[in-house]
Every structure is written in structure tokens, then in C-alpha cells.
Short mmCIF file of C-alpha atoms in Angstrom, two decimals:
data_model
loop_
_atom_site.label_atom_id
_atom_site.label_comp_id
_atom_site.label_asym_id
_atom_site.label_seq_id
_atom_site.Cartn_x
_atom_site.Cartn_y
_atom_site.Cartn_z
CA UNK A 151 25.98 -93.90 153.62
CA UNK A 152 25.01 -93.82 157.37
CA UNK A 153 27.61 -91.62 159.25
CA UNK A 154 25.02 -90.95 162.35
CA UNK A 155 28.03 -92.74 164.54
CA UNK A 156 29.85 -89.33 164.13
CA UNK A 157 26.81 -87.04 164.16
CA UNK A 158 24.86 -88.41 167.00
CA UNK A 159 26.70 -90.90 169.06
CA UNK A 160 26.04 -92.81 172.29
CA UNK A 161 29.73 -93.12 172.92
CA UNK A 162 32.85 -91.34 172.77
CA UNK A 163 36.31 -91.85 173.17
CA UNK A 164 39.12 -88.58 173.34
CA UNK A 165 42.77 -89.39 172.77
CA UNK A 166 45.36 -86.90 173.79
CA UNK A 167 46.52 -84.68 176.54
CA UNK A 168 44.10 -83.24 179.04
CA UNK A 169 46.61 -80.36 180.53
CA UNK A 170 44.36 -77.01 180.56
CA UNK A 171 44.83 -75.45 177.07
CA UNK A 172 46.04 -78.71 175.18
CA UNK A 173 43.46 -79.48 171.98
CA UNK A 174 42.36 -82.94 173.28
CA UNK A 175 41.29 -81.15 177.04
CA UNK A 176 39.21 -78.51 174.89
CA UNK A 177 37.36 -81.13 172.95
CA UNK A 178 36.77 -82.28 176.10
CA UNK A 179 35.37 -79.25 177.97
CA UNK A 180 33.41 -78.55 174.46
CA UNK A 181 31.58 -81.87 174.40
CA UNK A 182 30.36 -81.77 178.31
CA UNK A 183 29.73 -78.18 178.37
CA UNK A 184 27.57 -79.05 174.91
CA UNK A 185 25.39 -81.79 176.85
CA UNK A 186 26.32 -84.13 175.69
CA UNK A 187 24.05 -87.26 176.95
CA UNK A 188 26.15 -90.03 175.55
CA UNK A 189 29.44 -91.98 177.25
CA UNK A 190 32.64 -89.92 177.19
CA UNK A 191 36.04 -91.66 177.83
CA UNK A 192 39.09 -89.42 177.81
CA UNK A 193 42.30 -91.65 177.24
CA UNK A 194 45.86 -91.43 177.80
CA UNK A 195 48.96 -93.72 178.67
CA UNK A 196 49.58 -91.73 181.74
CA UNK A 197 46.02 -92.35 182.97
CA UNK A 198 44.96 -89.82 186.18
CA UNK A 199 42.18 -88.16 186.55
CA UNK A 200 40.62 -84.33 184.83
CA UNK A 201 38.06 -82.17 185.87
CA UNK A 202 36.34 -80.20 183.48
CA UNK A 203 33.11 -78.19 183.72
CA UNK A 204 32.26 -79.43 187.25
CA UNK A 205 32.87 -83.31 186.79
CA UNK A 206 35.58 -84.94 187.55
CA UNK A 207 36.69 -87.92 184.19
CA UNK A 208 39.24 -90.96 185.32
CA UNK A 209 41.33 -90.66 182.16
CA UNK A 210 41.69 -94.38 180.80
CA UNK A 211 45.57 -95.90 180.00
CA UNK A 212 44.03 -97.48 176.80
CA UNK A 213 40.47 -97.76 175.35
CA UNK A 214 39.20 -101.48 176.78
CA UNK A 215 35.08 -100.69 175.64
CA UNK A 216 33.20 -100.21 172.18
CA UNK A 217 32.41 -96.58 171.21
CA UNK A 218 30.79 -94.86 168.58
CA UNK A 219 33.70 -92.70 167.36
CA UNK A 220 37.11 -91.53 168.43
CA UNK A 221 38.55 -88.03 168.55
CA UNK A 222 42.39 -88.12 167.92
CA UNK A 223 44.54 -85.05 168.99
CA UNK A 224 47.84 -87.05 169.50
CA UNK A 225 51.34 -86.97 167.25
CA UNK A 226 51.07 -87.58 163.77
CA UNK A 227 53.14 -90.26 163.84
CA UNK A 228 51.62 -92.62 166.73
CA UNK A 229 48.05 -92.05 164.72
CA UNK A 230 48.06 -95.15 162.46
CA UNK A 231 49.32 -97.44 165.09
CA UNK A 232 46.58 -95.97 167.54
CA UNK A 233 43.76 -96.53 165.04
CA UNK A 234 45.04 -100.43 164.46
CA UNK A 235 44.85 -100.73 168.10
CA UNK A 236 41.81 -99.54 168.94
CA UNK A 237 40.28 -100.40 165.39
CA UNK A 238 38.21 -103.33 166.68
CA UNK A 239 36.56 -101.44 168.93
CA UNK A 240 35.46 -97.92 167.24
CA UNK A 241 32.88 -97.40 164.29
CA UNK A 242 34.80 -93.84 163.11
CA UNK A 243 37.69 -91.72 164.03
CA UNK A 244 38.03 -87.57 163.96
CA UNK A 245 41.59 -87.01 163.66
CA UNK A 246 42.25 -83.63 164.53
CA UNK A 247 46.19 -84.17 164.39
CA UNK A 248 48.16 -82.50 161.73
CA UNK A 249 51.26 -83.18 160.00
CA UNK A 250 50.36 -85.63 157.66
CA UNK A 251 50.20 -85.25 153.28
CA UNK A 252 49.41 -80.85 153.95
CA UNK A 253 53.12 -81.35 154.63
CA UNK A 254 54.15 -83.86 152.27
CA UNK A 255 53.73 -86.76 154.33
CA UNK A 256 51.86 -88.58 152.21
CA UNK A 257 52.96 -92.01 153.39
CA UNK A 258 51.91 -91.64 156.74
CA UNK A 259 48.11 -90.56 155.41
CA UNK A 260 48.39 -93.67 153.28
CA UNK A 261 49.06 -95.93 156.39
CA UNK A 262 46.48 -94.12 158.51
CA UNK A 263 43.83 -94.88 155.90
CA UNK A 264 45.02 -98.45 155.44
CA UNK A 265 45.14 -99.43 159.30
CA UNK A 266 41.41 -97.96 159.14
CA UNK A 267 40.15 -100.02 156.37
CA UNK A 268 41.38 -102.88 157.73
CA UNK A 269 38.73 -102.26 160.40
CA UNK A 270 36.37 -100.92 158.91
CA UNK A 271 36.39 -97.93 160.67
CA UNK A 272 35.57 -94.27 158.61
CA UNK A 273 38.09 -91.46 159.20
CA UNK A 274 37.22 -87.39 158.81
CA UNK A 275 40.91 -85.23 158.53
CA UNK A 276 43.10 -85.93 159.46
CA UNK A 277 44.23 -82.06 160.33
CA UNK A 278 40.93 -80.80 160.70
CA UNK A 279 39.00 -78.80 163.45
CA UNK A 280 36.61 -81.73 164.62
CA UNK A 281 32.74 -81.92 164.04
CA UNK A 282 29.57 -81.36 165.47
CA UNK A 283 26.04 -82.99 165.72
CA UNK A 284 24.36 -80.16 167.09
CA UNK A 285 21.14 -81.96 167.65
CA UNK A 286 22.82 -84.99 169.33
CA UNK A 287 24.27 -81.99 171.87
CA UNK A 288 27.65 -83.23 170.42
CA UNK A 289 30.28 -80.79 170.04
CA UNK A 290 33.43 -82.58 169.19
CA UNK A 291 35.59 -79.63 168.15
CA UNK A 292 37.59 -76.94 169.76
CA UNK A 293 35.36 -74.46 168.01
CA UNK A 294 32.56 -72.45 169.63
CA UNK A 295 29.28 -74.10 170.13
CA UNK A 296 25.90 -72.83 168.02
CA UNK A 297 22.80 -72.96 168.64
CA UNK A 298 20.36 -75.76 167.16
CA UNK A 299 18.84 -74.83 163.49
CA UNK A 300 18.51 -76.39 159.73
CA UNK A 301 22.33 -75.41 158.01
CA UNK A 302 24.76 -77.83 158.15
CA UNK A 303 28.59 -76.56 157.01
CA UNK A 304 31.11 -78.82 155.39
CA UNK A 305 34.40 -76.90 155.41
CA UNK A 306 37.62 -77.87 153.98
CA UNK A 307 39.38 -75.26 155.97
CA UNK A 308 39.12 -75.78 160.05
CA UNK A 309 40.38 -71.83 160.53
CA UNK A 310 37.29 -71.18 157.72
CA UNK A 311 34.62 -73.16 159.82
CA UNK A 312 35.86 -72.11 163.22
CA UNK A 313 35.16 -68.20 162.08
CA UNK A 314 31.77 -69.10 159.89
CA UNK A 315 30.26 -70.72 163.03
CA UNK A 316 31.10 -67.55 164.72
CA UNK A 317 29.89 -65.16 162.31
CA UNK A 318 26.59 -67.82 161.91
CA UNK A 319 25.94 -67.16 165.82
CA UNK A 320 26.05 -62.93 165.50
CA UNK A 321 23.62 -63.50 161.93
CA UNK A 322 21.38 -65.77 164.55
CA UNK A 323 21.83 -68.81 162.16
CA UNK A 324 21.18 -72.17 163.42
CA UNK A 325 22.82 -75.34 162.70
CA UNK A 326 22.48 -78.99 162.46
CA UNK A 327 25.52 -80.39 161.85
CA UNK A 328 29.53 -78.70 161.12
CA UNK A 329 32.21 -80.92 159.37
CA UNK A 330 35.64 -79.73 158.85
CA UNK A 331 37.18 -82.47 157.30
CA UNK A 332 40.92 -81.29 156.48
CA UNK A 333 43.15 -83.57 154.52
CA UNK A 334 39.95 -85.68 153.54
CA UNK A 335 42.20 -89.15 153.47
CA UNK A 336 38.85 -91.23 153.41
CA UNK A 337 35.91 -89.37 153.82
CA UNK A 338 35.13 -85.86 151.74
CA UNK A 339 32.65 -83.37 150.79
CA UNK A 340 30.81 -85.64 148.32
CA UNK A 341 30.48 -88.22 151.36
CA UNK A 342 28.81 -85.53 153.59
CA UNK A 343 27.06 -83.82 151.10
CA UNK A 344 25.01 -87.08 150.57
CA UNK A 345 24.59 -88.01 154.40
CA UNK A 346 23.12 -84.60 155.07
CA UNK A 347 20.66 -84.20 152.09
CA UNK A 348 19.28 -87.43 153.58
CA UNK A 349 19.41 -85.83 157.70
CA UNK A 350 16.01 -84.76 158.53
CA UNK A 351 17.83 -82.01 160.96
CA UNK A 352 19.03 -80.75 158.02
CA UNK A 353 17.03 -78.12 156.25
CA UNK A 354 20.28 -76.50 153.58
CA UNK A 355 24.27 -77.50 153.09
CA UNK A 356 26.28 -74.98 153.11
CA UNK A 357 29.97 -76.17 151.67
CA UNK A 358 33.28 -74.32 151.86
CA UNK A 359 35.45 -76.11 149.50
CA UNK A 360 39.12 -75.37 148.01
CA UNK A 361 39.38 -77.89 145.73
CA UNK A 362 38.07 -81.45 144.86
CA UNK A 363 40.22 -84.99 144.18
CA UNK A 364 37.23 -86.78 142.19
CA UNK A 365 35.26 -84.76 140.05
CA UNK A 366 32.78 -86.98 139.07
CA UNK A 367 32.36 -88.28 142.29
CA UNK A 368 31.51 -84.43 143.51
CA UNK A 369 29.34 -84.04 140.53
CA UNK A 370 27.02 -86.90 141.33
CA UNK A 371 26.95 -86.26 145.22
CA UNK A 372 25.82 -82.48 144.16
CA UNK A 373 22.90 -83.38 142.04
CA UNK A 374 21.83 -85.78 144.90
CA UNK A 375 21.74 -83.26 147.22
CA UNK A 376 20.42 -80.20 145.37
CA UNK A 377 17.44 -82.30 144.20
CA UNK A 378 16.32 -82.52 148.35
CA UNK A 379 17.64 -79.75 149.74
CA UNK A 380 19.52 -76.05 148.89
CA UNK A 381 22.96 -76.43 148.67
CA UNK A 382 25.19 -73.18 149.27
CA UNK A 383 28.86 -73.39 147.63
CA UNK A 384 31.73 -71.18 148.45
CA UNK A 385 34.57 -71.75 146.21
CA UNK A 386 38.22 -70.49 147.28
CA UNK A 387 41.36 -70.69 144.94
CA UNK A 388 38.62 -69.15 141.93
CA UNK A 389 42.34 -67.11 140.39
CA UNK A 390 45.64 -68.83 139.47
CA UNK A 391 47.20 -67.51 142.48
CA UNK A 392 44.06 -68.51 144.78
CA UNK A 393 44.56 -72.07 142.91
CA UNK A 394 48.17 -72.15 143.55
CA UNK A 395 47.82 -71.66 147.73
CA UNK A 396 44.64 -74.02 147.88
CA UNK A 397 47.00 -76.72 146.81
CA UNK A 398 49.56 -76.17 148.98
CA UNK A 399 46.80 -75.50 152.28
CA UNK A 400 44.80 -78.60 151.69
CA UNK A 401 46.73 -80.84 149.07
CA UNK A 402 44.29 -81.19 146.94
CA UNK A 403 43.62 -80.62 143.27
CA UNK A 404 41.76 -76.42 142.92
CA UNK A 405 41.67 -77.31 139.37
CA UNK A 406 40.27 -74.84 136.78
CA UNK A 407 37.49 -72.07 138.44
CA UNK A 408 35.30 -72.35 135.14
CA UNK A 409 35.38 -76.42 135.37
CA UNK A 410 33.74 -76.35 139.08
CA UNK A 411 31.17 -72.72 137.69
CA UNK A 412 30.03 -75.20 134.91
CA UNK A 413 29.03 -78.14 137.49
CA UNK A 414 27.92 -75.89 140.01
CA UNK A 415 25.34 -74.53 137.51
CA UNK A 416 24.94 -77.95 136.09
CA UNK A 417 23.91 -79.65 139.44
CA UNK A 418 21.48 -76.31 140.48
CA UNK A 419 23.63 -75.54 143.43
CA UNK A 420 23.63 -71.91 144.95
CA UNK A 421 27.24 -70.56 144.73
CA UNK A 422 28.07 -67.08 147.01
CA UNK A 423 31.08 -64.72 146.60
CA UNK A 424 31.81 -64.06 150.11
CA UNK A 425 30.72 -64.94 153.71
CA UNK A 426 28.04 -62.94 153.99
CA UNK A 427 26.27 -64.08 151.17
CA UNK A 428 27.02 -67.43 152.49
CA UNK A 429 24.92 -66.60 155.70
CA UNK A 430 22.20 -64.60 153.69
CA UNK A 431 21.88 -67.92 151.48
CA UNK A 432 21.62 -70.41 154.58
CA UNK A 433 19.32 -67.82 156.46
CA UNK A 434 16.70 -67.63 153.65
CA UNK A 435 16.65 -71.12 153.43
CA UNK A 436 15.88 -71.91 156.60
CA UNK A 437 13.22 -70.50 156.60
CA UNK A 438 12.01 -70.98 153.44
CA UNK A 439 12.61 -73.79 150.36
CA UNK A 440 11.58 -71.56 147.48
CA UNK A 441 9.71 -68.44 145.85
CA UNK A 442 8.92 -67.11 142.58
CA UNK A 443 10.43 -63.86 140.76
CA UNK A 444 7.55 -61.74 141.25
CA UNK A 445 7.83 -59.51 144.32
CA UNK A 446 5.89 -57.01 146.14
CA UNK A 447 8.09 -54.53 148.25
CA UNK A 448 6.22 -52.66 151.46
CA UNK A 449 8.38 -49.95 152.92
CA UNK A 450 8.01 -47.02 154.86
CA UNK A 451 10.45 -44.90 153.60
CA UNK A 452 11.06 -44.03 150.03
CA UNK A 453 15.12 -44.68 149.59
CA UNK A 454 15.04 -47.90 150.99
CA UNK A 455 12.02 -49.02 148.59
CA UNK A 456 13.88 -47.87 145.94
CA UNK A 457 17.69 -49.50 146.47
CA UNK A 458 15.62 -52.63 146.94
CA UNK A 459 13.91 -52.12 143.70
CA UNK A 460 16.94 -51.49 141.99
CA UNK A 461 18.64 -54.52 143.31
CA UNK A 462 15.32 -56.84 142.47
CA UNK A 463 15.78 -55.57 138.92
CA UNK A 464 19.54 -56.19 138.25
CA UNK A 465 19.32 -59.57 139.70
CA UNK A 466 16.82 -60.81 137.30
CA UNK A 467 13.69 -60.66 139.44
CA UNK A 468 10.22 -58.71 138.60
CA UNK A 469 8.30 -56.05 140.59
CA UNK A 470 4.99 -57.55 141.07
CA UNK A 471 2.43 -55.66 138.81
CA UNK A 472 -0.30 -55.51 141.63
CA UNK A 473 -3.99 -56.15 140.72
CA UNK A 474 -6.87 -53.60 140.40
CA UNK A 475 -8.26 -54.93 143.33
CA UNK A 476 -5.82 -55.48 146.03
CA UNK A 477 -4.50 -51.13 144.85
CA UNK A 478 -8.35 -50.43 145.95
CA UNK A 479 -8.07 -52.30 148.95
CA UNK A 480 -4.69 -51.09 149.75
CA UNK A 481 -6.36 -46.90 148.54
CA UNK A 482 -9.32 -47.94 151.57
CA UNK A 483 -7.22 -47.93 154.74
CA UNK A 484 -4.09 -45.84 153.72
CA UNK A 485 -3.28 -42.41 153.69
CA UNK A 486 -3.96 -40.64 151.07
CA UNK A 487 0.04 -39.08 150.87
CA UNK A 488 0.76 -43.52 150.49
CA UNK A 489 1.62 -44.71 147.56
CA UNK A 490 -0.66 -48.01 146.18
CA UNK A 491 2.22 -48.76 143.27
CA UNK A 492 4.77 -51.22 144.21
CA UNK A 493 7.02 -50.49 145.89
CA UNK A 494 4.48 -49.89 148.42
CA UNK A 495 5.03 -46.77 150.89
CA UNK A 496 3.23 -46.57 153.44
CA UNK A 497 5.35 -43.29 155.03
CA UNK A 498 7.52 -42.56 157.91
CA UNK A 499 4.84 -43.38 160.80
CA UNK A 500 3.07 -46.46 159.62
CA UNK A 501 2.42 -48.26 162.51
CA UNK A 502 0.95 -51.97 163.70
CA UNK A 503 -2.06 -51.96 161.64
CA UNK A 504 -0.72 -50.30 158.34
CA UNK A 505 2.30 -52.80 157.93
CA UNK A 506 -0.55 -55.74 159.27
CA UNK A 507 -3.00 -54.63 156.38
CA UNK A 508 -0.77 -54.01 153.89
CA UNK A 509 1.25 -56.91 154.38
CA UNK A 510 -2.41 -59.35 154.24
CA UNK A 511 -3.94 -56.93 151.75
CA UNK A 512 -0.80 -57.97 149.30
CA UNK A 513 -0.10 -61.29 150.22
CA UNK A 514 -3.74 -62.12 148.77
CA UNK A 515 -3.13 -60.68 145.48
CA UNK A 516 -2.48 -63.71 142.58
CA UNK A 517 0.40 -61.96 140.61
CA UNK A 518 2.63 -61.28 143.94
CA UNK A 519 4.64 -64.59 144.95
CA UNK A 520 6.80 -63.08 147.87
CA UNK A 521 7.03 -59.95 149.97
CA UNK A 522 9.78 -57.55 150.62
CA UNK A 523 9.13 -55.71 153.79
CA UNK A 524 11.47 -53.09 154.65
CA UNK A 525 10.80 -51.02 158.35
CA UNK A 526 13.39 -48.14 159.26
CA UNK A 527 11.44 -46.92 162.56
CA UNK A 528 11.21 -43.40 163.82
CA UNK A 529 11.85 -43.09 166.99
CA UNK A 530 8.44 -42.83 168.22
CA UNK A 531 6.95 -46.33 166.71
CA UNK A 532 9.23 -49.11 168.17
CA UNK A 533 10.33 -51.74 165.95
CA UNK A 534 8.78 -54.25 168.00
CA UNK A 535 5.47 -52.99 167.23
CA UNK A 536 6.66 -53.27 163.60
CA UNK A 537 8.15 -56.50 164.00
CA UNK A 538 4.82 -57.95 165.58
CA UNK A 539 2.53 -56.88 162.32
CA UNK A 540 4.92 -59.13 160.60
CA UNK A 541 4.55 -61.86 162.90
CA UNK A 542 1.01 -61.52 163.01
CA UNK A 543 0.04 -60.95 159.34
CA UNK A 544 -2.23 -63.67 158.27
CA UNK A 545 0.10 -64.66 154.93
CA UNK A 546 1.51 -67.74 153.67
CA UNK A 547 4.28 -66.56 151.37
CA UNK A 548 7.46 -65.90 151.51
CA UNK A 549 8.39 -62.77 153.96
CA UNK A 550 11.88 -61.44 154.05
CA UNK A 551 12.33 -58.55 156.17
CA UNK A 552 14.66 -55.59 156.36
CA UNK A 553 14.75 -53.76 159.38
CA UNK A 554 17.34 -51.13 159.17
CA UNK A 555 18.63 -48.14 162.08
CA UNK A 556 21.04 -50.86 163.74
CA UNK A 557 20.08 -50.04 167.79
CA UNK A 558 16.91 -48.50 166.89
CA UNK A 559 15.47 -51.83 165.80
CA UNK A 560 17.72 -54.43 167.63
CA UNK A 561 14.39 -55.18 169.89
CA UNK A 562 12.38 -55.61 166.87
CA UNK A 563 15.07 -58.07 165.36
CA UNK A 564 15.32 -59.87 168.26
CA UNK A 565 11.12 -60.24 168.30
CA UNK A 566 11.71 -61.68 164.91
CA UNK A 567 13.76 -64.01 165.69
CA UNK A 568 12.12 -65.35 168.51
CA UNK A 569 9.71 -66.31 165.52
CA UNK A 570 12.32 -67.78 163.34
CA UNK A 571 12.16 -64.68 161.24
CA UNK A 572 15.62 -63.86 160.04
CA UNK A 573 16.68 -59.71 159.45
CA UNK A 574 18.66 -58.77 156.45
CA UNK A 575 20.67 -55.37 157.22
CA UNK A 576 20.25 -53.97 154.07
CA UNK A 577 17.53 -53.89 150.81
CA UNK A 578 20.24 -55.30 148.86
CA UNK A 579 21.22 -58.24 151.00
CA UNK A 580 16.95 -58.89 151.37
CA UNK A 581 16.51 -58.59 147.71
CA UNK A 582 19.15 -61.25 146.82
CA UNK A 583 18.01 -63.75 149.44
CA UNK A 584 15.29 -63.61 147.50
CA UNK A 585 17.18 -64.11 143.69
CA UNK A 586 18.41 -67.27 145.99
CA UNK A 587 14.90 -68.72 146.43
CA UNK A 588 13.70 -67.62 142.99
CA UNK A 589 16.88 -70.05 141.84
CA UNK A 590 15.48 -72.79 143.53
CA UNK A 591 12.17 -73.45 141.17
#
């Protein structure tokens, strides 16, 4: 299914009230403060004009031209005569308004859904936060803007996307696309799980979901995705109580937590506990599609090395058993106090060329298939320096990196970004990024 009208339009329409604060005026502000390059028509029966971000929009009575897609922030109740009217002339239709079968008004979702098929025209919601095409420079949500990347998050909850997209932008996540898609009336998650595992923006999925309507349906969109690209599921409403208020947030079925486990292991889908792990999944994978179990962990202090060790271990993954050769190589240029073994630790003031050496030295070796490198800087090496033998390490497997010392490294993190080289705070969170990519063989 082609949804690219909502994703990257040439043409929008925004239907409600433009007063300073009002939902329909923020859309607004959010879409030409985005850059977005496209036609934007705000629309209301009292007409006048709105300035926003330095231009200055006539606000149409009534939509008279064809667009792309139409954002709806008006009364529940004047949405389904609003999309018959301006049916003939719109492709799809966001419909942030609420107030429709979340609150038991079932009906009124059933006319809104009939007025739109008898245009043709696809709805997301309604009561959802709004979506964005973040390469298309379309923001057409109240929620903060992100930066450009390879995640794209489907979210059942608005309040749940609004705060990941948040969180994404302090982890330094990029994204391609965000759905929130509320009610789910016509379109839902197996719909958008299937556009974006055919989006070549789109490097993972990462889906928030409460609870499904058509199982099967989910099941088959899942195994289409997961066979192109990593797809990252958090699952709310897992206990009877959790269950219990999914229903009554979203309306839809949370059915038993063991039925969804069983698919989500079926279909070789990723699923997270919590948020972070949610960000630690779509971080790895963009930069990354997969690695094997055996790993080779380079450190410069001894705790660190260790925790991550541990952590490798429990989560099913194997310390690299390094060759003959590349311990010789790594005996040649190290200190003698160093030790060869993996973990590898190279000791509190390994500069530029150690980590450089050590990282090449072991990326060579046949029985390692990904690195761990973990860097907690004295004060007198910066982490930059650090940060720049990772960079600059001629390797072509998988690197994840732990810098840890929060300020002390923050210029080193930010060097690694630059180079689309994602930090994980902690040994722990680093080694199970990696359990992620092992899963994906």
C-alpha cells in the first residue's frame, strides 16, 4: 500500500482554529517551522488571515483545491460531514480530533470511516497526535520536531509518541517517519508496518502498541516487515490490569500477553521492556543490520570490561576466544602491565594509538564478529582523542561504543556522533544492543 500522500506530500490542507495555542494553529506553526516545501492551506468558516513563523496564511472559508492530505483538529461531531465535503478533493485525512469510539462513540467512528470510503480517501486516528515525514520536512503534529535518521515509530498512544520523540532527540536518534494513529478506524499498525518496511528512508520500525483488532492481519504484516528490516516492539497492557486500562485508553482488544510473546517470536521481531531499550534497539540498528555472538571487548579500565562481560554472558552471547596471532600482535605494541585476553585492557592512559591498534589489530582476527569498546577517560586524555581512534580505525565490523564519566566525555560523544556513531551509557546497555543484532541472523 502506497501511503507517501501522508508521508511526503506536495499539498496540505489544516482544518480548525488558528487562535495562538489552539491544536490546529500548532500544526500549523510545526509544519512551516519544519520546512515544509509543499502547499499549505489553513481553513476555517470564519476565514481571516494568521501569521505564524514570519509568514502571513489567508485562512480559506472552505477547501476549493486538490491536496494531498488533510489535518482535522475540529469537533468530533462536524468530522464525518467535513470529510464527505471535502472527500472529492483529498487523497488522506489525519484526524487529530477526539471524542469518538475511546469514549463509546462508536457510531460516529463508524460514519467517519464510511463518509471516507465513499471517497476513497485513507484516514489515520481519529484521536491521535498527527504524523510526520521527516524527510519530506513534514511535521504534521503538535509534537516536537526530530532530526532526519533511519527509525520510524508507529505509536498507538499520541502522549507515548510525543515523549519517545523527545527522549529519541536527547539519545541523538534520528527518524524517518512518526505515526500515532489513535483509534485506528481505518488504517493501523499492520498498514504502516508494511508501508515502512518498503520506505527506503527507513532503516528499523520501532512500534508502540496496546493492543491489536486483527490478529492475523498483524501477524502477516510482522513477518513482512521483519524479513526487510528490524522491527522493535513495545507491548503495554502485558498484566491483567495493564490489559484492562489498554482497552479502555485505545478501545481495542490487549488480548492475552503470551498470545502476542508467541507471534512476536514467531515473526523474528525484537521486543524491549521499557523505553530505553526501545532507543538502544533503534540506535544499534541504525547503524548497523546485524552481528554475530562472538565479541571482543577493548576497555581501559578493568570494572567496566568486566560488567560488560558479565552482561555478554547472561544474554546468551560468547567472548571471542582471540587467535594466537592477533594476542602476539596485540603483546608487540602494548604495555606489558595490558592484558592480551579478552576482555582486552589496555589501562587507565591508553591513548589515540593504543585504542587505534587494538581496535584494527582485533577487528582482523577470524573468530571475533563485533567489538565492544568501552573508554572511561582520565582527565588528562580527552575523550575526543578517544573518540577519533574509533572513528579512524580501519575495521569493518560492528563497533558499539561505551563511553562512560557523563561531562568528562560529552565532547567525545558528540565527535561520535558527528560520525553516526551512537554512545551507550553503560556496558550493560552496549552489550545488549549487541544480543539485539546477534537476534537478527
Amino acid at each position: 500500500m502506497n501511503l507517501d500522500f501522508f508521508f511526503y506530500p506536495q499539498s496540505v490542507a489544516v482544518f480548525g482554529s488558528f487562535k495562538r495555542g489552539a491544536i490546529a494553529y500548532e500544526i500549523l506553526r510545526n509544519i512551516v517551522e519544519g520546512g515544509f516545501k509543499g502547499k499549505i492551506i489553513p481553513v476555517n468558516p470564519k476565514g481571516g488571515t494568521v501569521e505564524v513563523a514570519g509568514r502571513t496564511f489567508q485562512i480559506r472559508e472552505k477547501l476549493e483545491e486538490p491536496v494531498d492530505t488533510a489535518i482535522i483538529a475540529v469537533p468530533a461531531r462536524v468530522v464525518p460531514g467535513l470529510v464527505d465535503e471535502i472527500g472529492p478533493l483529498i487523497k488522506g485525512a489525519v484526524v487529530i480530533s477526539a471524542g469518538f469510539s475511546e469514549v463509546g462513540n462508536e457510531e460516529l467512528e463508524r460514519e467517519l470511516v464510511e463518509k471516507a470510503r465513499k471517497h476513497g480517501v485513507r484516514i489515520i486516528g481519529p484521536n491521535c497526535a498527527g504524523i510526520f515525514g521527516v524527510h519530506g520536512k513534514f511535521f504534521g503534529s503538535f509534537e516536537v520536531r526530530v532530526r532526519p535518521g533511519g527509525l520510524a515509530l508507529i505509536s498507538q498512544s499520541g502522549a507515548f509518541g510525543g515523549a519517545a520523540l523527545a527522549m529519541g532527540n536527547e539519545e541523538g536518534i534520528g527518524f524517518s517517519a512518526f505515526v500515532s494513529y489513535g483509534n485506528a478506524a481505518d488504517l493501523n499498525e499492520s498498514d504502516f508496518l508494511e508501508y515502512f518496511a518498503d520506505d527506503e528512508n527507513t532503516k528499523a520500525i520501532a512500534l508502540y502498541i496496546e493492543g491489536v483488532r486483527d490478529g492475523r492481519r498483524f501477524l502477516k504484516a510482522l513477518h513482512y516487515a521483519s524479513e526487510k528490516k528490524p522491527v522493535v516492539i513495545l507491548k503495554a497492557g502485558k498484566s491483567a490490569s495493564g490489559a484492562k486500562a489498554a482497552a479502555s485508553h485505545t478501545g481495542s482488544l490487549a488480548g492475552s500477553y503470551e498470545i502476542y510473546r508467541a507471534a512476536f517470536k514467531q515473526a523474528g521481531v525484537i521486543e524491549v521492556e521499557e523505553m530505553e531499550e526501545l532507543f538502544d534497539a533503534a540506535k544499534v540498528f541504525e547503524m548497523y543490520p546485524r552481528a554475530g555472538k562472538r565479541v571482543a571487548v577493548i576497555t581501559n579500565s578493568g570494572g567496566p570490561g568486566v560488567l560488560a562481560t558479565d552482561k555478554l554472558e547472561r544474554l546468551g552471547l560468547e567472548l571471542a576466544k582471540l587467535s594466537d596471532e592477533t594476542t602476539q600482535k596485540l603483546r608487540s605494541f602494548l604495555p606489558p602491565q595490558c592484558s592480551v585476553k579478552n576482555p582486552i585492557d589496555l589501562i587507565a592512559d591508553a591513548d589515540y594509538e593504543r585504542y587505534r591498534r587494538a581496535i584494527e589489530t582485533v577487528c582482523r582476527d577470524e573468530n571475533v564478529d563485533s567489538l565492544l569498546v568501552i573508554c572511561v577517560p582520565p582527565i588528562f586524555i580527552p575523550s575526543e582523542e578517544i573518540a577519533r581512534a574509533i572513528i579512524e580505525a580501519d575495521c569493518d565490523k560492528p563497533i558499539v561504543v561505551n563511553f562512560m564519566a557523563g561531562e568528562l566525555v560529552k565532547d567525545g560523544v558528540g565527535l561520535l556522533e558527528k560520525h553516526g556513531i551512537k554512545n551507550f551509557p553503560t556496558p550493560e546497555r552496549a552489550a545488549r544492543a549487541l544480543k539485539w543484532l546477534s537476534e537478527r541472523l
